[in-house]
Coordinates of C-alpha atoms and ligand atoms in Angstrom, one line a residue:
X935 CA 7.0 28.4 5.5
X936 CA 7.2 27.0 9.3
X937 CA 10.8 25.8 10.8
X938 CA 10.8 23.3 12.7
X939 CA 13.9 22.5 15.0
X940 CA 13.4 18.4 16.4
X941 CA 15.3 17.5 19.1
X942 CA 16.9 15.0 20.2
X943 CA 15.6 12.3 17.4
X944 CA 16.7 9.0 16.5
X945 CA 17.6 9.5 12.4
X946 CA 16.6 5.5 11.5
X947 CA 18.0 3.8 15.0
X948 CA 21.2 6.0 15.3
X949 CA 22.5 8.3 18.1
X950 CA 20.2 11.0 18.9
X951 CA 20.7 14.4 17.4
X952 CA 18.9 17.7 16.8
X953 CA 17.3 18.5 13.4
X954 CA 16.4 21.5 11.5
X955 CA 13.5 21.6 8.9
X956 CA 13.4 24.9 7.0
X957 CA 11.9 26.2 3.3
X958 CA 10.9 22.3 2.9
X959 CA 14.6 20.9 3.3
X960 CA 16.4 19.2 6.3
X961 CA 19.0 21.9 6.5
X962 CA 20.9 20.8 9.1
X963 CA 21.4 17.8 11.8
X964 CA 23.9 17.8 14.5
X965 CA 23.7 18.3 18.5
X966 CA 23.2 21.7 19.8
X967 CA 21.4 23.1 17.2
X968 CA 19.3 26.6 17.5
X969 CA 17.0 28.4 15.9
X970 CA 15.4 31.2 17.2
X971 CA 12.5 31.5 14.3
X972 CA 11.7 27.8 14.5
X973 CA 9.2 25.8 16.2
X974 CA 10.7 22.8 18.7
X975 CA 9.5 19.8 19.0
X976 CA 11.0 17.4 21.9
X977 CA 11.8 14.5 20.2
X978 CA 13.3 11.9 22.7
X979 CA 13.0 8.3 22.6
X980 CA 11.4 8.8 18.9
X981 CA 12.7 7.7 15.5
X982 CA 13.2 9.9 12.2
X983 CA 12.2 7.8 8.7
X984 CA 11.9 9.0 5.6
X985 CA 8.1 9.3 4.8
X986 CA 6.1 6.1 4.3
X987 CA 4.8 5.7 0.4
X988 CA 1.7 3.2 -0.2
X989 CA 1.5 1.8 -3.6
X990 CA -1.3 0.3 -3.5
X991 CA -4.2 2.5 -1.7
X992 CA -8.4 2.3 -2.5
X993 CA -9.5 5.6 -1.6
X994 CA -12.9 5.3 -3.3
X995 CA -13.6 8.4 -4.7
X996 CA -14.9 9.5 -6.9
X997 CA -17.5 7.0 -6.3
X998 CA -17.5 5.7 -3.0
X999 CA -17.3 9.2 -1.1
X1000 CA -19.2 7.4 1.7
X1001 CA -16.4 4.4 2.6
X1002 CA -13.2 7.0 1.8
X1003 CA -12.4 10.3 0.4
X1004 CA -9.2 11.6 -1.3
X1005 CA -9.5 13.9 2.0
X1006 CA -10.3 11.4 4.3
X1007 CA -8.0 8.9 2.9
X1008 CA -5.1 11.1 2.7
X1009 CA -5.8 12.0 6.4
X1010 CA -5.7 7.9 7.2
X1011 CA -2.4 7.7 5.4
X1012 CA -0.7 11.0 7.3
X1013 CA -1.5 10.0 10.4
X1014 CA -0.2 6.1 9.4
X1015 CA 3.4 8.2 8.6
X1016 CA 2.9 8.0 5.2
X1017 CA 3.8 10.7 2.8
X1018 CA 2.8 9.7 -0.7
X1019 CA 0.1 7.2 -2.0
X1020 CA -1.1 5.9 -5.4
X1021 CA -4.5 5.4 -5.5
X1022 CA -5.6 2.0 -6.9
X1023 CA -7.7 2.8 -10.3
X1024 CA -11.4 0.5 -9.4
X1025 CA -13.5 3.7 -8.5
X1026 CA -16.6 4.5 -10.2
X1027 CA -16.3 5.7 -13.0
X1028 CA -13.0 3.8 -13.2
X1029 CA -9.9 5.7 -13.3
X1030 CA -9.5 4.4 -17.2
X1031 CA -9.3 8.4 -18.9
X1032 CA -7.4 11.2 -18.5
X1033 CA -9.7 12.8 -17.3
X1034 CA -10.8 10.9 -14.0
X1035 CA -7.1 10.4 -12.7
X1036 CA -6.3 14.2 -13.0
X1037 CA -9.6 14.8 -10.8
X1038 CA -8.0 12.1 -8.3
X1039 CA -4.8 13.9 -8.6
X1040 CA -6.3 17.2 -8.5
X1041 CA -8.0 16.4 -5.2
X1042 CA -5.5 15.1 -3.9
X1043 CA -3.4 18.5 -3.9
X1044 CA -6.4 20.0 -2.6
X1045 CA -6.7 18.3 0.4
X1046 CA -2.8 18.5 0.9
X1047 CA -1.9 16.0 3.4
X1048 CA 0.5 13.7 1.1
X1049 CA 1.3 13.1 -2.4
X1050 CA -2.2 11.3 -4.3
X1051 CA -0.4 9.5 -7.3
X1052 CA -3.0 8.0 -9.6
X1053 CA -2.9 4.1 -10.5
X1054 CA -4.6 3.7 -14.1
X1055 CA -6.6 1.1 -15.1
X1056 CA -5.5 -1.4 -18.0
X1057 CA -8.7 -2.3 -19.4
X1058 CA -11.6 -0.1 -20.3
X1059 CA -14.1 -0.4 -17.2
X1060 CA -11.5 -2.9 -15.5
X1061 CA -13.5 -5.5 -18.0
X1062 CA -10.6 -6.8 -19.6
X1063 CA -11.6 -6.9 -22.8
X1064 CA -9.6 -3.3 -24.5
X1065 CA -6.4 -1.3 -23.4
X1066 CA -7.3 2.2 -21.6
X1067 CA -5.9 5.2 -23.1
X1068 CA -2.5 4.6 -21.0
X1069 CA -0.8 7.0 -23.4
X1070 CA -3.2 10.0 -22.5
X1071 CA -3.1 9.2 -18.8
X1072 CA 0.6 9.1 -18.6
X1073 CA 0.9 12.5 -20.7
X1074 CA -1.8 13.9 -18.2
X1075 CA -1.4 16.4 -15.4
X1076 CA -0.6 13.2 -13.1
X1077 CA 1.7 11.6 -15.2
X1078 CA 0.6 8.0 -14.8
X1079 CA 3.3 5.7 -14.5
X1080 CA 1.7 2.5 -12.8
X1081 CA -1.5 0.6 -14.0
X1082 CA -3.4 -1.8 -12.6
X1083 CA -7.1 -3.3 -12.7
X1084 CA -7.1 -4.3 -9.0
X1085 CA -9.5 -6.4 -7.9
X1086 CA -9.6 -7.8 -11.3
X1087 CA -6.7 -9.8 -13.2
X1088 CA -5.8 -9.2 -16.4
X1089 CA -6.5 -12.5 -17.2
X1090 CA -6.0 -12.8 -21.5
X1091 CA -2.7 -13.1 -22.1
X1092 CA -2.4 -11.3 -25.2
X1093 CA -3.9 -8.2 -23.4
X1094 CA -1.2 -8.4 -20.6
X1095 CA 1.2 -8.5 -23.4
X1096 CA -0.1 -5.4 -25.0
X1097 CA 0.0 -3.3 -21.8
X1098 CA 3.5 -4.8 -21.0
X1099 CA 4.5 -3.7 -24.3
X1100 CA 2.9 -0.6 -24.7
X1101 CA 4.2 1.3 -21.3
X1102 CA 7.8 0.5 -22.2
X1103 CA 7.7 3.7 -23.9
X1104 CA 7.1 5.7 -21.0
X1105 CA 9.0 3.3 -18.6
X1106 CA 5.6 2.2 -17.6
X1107 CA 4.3 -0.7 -15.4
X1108 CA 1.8 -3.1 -15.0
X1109 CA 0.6 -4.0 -11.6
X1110 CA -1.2 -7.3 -11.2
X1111 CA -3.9 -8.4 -9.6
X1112 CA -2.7 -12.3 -9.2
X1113 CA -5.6 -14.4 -9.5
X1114 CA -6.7 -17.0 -12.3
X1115 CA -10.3 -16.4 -12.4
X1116 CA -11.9 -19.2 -13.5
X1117 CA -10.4 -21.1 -10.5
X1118 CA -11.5 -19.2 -7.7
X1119 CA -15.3 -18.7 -8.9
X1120 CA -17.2 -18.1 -6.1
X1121 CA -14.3 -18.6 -3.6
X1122 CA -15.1 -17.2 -0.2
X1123 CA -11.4 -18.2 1.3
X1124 CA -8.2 -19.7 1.3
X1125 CA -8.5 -23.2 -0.2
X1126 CA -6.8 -25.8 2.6
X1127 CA -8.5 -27.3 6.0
X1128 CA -10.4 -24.6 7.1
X1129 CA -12.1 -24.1 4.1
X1130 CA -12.9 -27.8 4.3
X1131 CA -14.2 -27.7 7.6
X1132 CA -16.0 -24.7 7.3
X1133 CA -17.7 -25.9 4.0
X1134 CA -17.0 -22.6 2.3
X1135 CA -15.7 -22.4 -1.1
X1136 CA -11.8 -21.7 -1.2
X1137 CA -9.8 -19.8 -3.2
X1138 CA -6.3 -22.3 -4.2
X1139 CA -3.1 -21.1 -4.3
X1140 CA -2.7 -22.1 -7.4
X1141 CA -5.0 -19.4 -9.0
X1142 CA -2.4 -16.5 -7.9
X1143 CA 0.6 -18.5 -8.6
X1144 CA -0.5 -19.6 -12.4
X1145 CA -0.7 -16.2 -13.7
X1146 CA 2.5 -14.8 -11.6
X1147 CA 4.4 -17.7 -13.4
X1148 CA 2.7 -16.4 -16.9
X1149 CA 3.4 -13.1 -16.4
X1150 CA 7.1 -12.7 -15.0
X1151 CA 7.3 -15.3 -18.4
X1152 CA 5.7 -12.3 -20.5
X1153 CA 7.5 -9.7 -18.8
X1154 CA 10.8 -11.2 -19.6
X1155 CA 9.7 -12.2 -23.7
X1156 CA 9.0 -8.3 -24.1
X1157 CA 11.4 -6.9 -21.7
X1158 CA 8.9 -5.0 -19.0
X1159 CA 8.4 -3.9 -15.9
X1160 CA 5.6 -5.9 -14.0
X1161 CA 4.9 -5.5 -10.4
X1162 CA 2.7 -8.3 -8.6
X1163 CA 0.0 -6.9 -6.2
X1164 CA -0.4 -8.5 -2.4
X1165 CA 1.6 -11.9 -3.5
X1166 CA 0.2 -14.5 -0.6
X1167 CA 1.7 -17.4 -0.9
X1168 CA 4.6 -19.2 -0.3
X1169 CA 4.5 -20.5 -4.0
X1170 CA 4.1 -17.1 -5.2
X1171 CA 7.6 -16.3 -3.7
X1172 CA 9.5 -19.8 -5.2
X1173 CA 7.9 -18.4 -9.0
X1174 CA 9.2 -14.6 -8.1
X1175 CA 12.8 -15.9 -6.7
X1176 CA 13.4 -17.7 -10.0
X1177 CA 12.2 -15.1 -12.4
X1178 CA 14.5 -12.2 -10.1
X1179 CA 17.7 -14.7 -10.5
X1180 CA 16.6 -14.3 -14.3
X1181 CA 17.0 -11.1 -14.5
X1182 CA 13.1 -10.9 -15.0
X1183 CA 12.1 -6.7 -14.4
X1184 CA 9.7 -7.9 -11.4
X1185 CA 8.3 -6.1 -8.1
X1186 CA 6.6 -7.6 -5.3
X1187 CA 4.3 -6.4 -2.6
X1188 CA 3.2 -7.9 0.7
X1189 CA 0.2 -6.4 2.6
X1190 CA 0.3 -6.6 6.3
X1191 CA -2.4 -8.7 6.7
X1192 CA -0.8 -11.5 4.9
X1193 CA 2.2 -11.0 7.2
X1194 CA 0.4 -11.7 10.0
X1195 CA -3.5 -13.0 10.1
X1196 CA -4.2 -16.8 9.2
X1197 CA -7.3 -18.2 7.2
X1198 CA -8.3 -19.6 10.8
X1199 CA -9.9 -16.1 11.2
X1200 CA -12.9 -16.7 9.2
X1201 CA -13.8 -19.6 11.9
X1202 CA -15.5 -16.3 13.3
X1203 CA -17.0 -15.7 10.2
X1204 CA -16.8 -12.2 10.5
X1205 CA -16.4 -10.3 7.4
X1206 CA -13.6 -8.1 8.7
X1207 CA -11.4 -10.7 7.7
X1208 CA -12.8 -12.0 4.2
X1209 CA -10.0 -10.2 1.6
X1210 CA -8.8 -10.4 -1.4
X1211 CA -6.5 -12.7 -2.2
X1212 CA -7.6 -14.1 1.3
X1213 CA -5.9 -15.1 4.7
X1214 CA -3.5 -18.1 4.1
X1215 CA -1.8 -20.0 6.3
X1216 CA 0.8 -20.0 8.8
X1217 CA 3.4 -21.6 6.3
X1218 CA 2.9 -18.8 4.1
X1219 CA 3.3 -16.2 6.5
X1220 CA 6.8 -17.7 7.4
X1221 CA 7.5 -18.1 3.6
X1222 CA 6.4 -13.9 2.7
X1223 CA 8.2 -12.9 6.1
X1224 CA 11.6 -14.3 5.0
X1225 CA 11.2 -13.0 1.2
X1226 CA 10.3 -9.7 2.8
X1227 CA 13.6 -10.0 4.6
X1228 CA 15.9 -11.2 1.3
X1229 CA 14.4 -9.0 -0.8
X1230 CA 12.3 -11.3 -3.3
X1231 CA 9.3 -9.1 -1.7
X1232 CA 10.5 -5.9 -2.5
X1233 CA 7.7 -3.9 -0.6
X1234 CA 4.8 -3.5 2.2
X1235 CA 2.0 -2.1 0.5
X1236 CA -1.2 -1.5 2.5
X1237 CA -4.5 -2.4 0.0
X1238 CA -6.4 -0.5 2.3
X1239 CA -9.9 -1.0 1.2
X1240 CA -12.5 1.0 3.2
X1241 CA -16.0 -0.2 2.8
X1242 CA -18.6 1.1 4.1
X1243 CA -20.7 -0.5 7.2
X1244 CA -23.7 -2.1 4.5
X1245 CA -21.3 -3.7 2.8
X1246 CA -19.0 -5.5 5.4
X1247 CA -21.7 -5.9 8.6
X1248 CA -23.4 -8.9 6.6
X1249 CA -22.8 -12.9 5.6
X1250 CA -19.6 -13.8 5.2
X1251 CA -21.1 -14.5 1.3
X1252 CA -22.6 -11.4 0.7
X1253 CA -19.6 -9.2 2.0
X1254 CA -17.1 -7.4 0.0
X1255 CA -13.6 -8.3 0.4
X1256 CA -10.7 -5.7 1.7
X1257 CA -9.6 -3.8 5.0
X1258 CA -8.1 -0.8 6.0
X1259 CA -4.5 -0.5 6.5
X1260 CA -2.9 2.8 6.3
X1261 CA -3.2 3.7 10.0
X1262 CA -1.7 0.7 11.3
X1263 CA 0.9 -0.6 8.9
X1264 CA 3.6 0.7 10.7
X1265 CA 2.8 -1.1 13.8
X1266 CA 2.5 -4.1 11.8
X1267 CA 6.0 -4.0 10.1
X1268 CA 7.3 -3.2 14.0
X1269 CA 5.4 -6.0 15.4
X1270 CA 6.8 -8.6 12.5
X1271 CA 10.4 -7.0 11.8
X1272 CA 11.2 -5.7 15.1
X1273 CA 12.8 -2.4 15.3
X1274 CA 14.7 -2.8 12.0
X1275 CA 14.4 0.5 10.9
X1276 CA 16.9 0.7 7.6
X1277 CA 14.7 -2.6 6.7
X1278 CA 11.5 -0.8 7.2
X1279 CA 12.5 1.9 5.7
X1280 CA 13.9 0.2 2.5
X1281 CA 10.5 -1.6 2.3
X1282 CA 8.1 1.2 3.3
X1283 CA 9.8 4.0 1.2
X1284 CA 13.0 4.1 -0.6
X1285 CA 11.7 1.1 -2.7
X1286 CA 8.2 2.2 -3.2
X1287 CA 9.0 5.9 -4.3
X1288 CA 11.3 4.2 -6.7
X1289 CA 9.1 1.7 -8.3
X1290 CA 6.5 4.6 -8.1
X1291 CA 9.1 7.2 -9.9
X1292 CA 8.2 9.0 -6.6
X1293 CA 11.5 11.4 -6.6
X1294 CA 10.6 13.4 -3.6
X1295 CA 9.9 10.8 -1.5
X1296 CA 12.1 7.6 0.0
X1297 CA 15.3 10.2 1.1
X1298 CA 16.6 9.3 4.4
X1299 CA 16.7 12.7 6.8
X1300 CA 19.7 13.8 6.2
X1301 CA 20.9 17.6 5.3
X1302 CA 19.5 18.3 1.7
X1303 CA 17.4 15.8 1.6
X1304 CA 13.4 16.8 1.1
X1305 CA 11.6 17.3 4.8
X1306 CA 9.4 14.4 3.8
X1307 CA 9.2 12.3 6.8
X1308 CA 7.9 10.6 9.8
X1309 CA 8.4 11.0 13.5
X1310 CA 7.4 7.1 15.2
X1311 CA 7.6 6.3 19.0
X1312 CA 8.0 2.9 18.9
X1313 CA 7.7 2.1 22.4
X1314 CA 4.6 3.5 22.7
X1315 CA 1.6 0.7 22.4
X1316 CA -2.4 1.1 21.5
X1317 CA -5.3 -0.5 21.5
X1318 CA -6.7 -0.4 18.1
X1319 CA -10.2 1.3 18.4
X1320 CA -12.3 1.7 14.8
X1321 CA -14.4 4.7 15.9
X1322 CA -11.1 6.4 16.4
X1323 CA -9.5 6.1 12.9
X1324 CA -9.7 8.6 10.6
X1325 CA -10.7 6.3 7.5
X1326 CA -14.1 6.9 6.8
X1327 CA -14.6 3.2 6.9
X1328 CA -14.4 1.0 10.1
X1329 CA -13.4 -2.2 8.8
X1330 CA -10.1 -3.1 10.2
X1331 CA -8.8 -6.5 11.4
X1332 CA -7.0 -5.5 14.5
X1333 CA -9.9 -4.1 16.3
X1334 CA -9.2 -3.7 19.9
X1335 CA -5.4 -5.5 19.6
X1336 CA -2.7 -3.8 21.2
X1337 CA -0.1 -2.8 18.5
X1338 CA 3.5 -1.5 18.9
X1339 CA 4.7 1.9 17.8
X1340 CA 2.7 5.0 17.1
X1341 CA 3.1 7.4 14.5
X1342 CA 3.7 11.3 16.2
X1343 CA 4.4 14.0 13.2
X1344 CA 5.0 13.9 10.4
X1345 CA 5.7 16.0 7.7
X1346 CA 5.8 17.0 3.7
X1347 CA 8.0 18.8 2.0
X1348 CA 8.5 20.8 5.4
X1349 CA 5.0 21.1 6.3
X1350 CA 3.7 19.4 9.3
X1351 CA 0.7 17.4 8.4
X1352 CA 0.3 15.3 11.8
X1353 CA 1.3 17.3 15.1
X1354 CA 1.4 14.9 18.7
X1355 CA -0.8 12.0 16.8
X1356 CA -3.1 14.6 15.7
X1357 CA -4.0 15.7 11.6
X1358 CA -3.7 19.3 11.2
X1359 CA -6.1 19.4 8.1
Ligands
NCD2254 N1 -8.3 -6.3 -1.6 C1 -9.6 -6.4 -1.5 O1 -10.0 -7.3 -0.8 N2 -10.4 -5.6 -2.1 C2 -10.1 -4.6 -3.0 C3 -10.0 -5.0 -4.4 C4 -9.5 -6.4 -4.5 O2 -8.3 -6.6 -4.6 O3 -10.4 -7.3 -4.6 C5 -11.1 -3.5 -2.9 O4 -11.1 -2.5 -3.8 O5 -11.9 -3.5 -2.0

């Protein structure tokens, strides 16, 4: 195995000090440091976190091979800092056997640039109607923990009491996709003024905020973990702040699109910015900023959702909702919280590797601790170019915006996976 000796780093905003990576481990931190057998790498003005874990990533295969790869998705999420993912189950086939999330788990090691952790469906075909064999896809090879019919609610009731029930036994949770369907057929966006103006149907806040009140109520009758996918409004945070002061067993994730664009986007009515749940308003980004910072939003998770060109360069109508975020959530965290890097780092990895049951991941840098991290200059700034992005897809919202910060190594379990901004797989 390399060695890598970094100099001069910032470990999460402190002093700067010398760090040795050997045989996977941070072995040693301290000024001064040498190693003869060990590559250096000159690490001033840059910041050590522990790698970045995604709990919520699309990376469309098998399926989808030409929007995103395992490979090519993993790549995205390296070179974004990130060190682990869990890949959303709404592939095709869906990730609803055994069978399918060990092949996204087995690809995942293949193409070896962070941890692929399989998200498995609820319902059979994501249809709602019957349970998935959780049982046999948390007893396989990936050891499904989280599971989740994304892009779909698991709207009956007495189903999301089931699965609530029925992963208990394995400390299992249910990830929601927040949305009451019958009231947001055929919403395009955000229900409010622009909707109005724009004569578009809109998607009400209420629809997300009906079935978080249900479930954290369900969740707490049967005593569960439930986790609440890309909560976007500032409703959505009053229901979650009473059922956490209840004691309720309940995650929350923000994306960082909901942090910062507004529903005014789709005055452009370009379908770069037409996601699921959609752009809200500027009252809801202030409300999800300050729960990000107190802690009733728990996590940033990407939902990066490559699509490929035919299915995003059309009507706003006819478009499919998502965009990518792994390459660029880090800039967006800098560019909302500021350089608070023990913030970021509790909502970018500690927290999701421990919702996730990810035990390698979320350890600060620190002697003993897994050489699972990222190396960020955040002083640096670039222009946000698509063609340049390793995604396979080109559909992200901050096309040609500057953005703060920019991600130089980082590395697994030792191994470097991104050198001077560049993957090395
Ligand atoms: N977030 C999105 O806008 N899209 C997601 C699924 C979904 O949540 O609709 C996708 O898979 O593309």
């Amino acid at each position: 195995m390399n060695s890598y000796l970094i100099r001069n780093v910032s470990i999460l905003g402190a002093a700067p000090t010398d760090l040795l990576i050997r045989d996977g481990v941070v072995v040693e931190t301290g000024t001064g440091l040498s190693a003869s057998d060990a590559t250096v790498i000159d690490a001033d003005g840059l910041v050590a976190l522990p790698g970045l874990v995604d709990l919520h990533t699309h990376l469309r295969e098998p399926g989808r091979e030409d929007a995103e790869t395992v490979e090519t998705g993993s790549r995205a999420a390296a070179l974004g800092g990130y060190t682990a993912v869990c890949a959303m189950a709404n592939t095709s086939p869906v990730a609803d056997t055994a069978g399918v999330v060990e092949q996204v788990w087995r690809l995942g090691r293949e193409a070896g640039l962070v941890d692929v952790q399989p998200i498995g469906a609820v319902t059979v075909g994501l249809a709602g109607e019957r349970l998935a064999e959780l049982g046999a896809m948390a007893e396989s090879a990936a050891r499904v923990r989280i599971f989740s019919d994304d892009g779909h609610c698991v709207a009956d009731p007495r189903l999301m009491r089931r699965a609530l029930e029925y992963v208990k036994a394995f400390d299992g949770i249910i990830a929601q996709h927040a949305e009451e369907p019958r009231l947001t057929e055929g919403a395009q966006m955000h229900e409010g003024e622009v909707s109005t103006r724009l004569g578009l149907t809109g998607w009400p806040a209420v629809a997300e905020e009906a079935i978080i009140a249900r479930d954290v109520l369900l969740a707490e009758h049967v005593g569960s973990r439930l986790h609440i996918c890309h909560v976007s409004t500032a409703g959505s945070v009053e229901v979650l702040r009473h059922a956490k002061a209840r004691g309720v067993r309940v995650t929350a994730e923000v994306t960082p699109h909901h942090l910062l664009l507004t529903d005014t986007r789709a005055e452009t009515y370009d379908p770069v910015f037409k996601v699921n749940p959609p752009l809200r308003t500027a009252t809801d980004i202030a409300a999800l900023r300050a729960a990000l910072v107190d802690g009733v939003i728990d996590i940033i998770a990407t939902d990066h959702a490559p699509h490929a060109v035919e299915d995003k360069e059309c009507e706003w109508a006819y478009a499919r909702p998502g965009m990518l975020g792994l390459e660029t959530a880090l800039s967006i965290a800098l560019d909302v919280l500021g350089p608070q890097w023990d913030l970021i780092a509790e909502r970018m990895s500690r927290t999701p590797a421990r919702i996730a049951g990810l035990t390698e991941h979320g350890h600060d840098p620190a002697p003993g601790a897994p050489a699972t991290l990222t190396l960020v200059d955040p002083a640096a700034r670039r222009v946000i170019e698509p063609a340049e992005l390793a995604s396979r897809s080109r559909n992200t919202p901050y096309a040609r915006m500057t953005l703060p910060g920019r991600i130089v190594a980082t590395f697994l379990r030792g191994e470097a996976t991104v050198l001077d901004g560049k993957a090395l797989k």
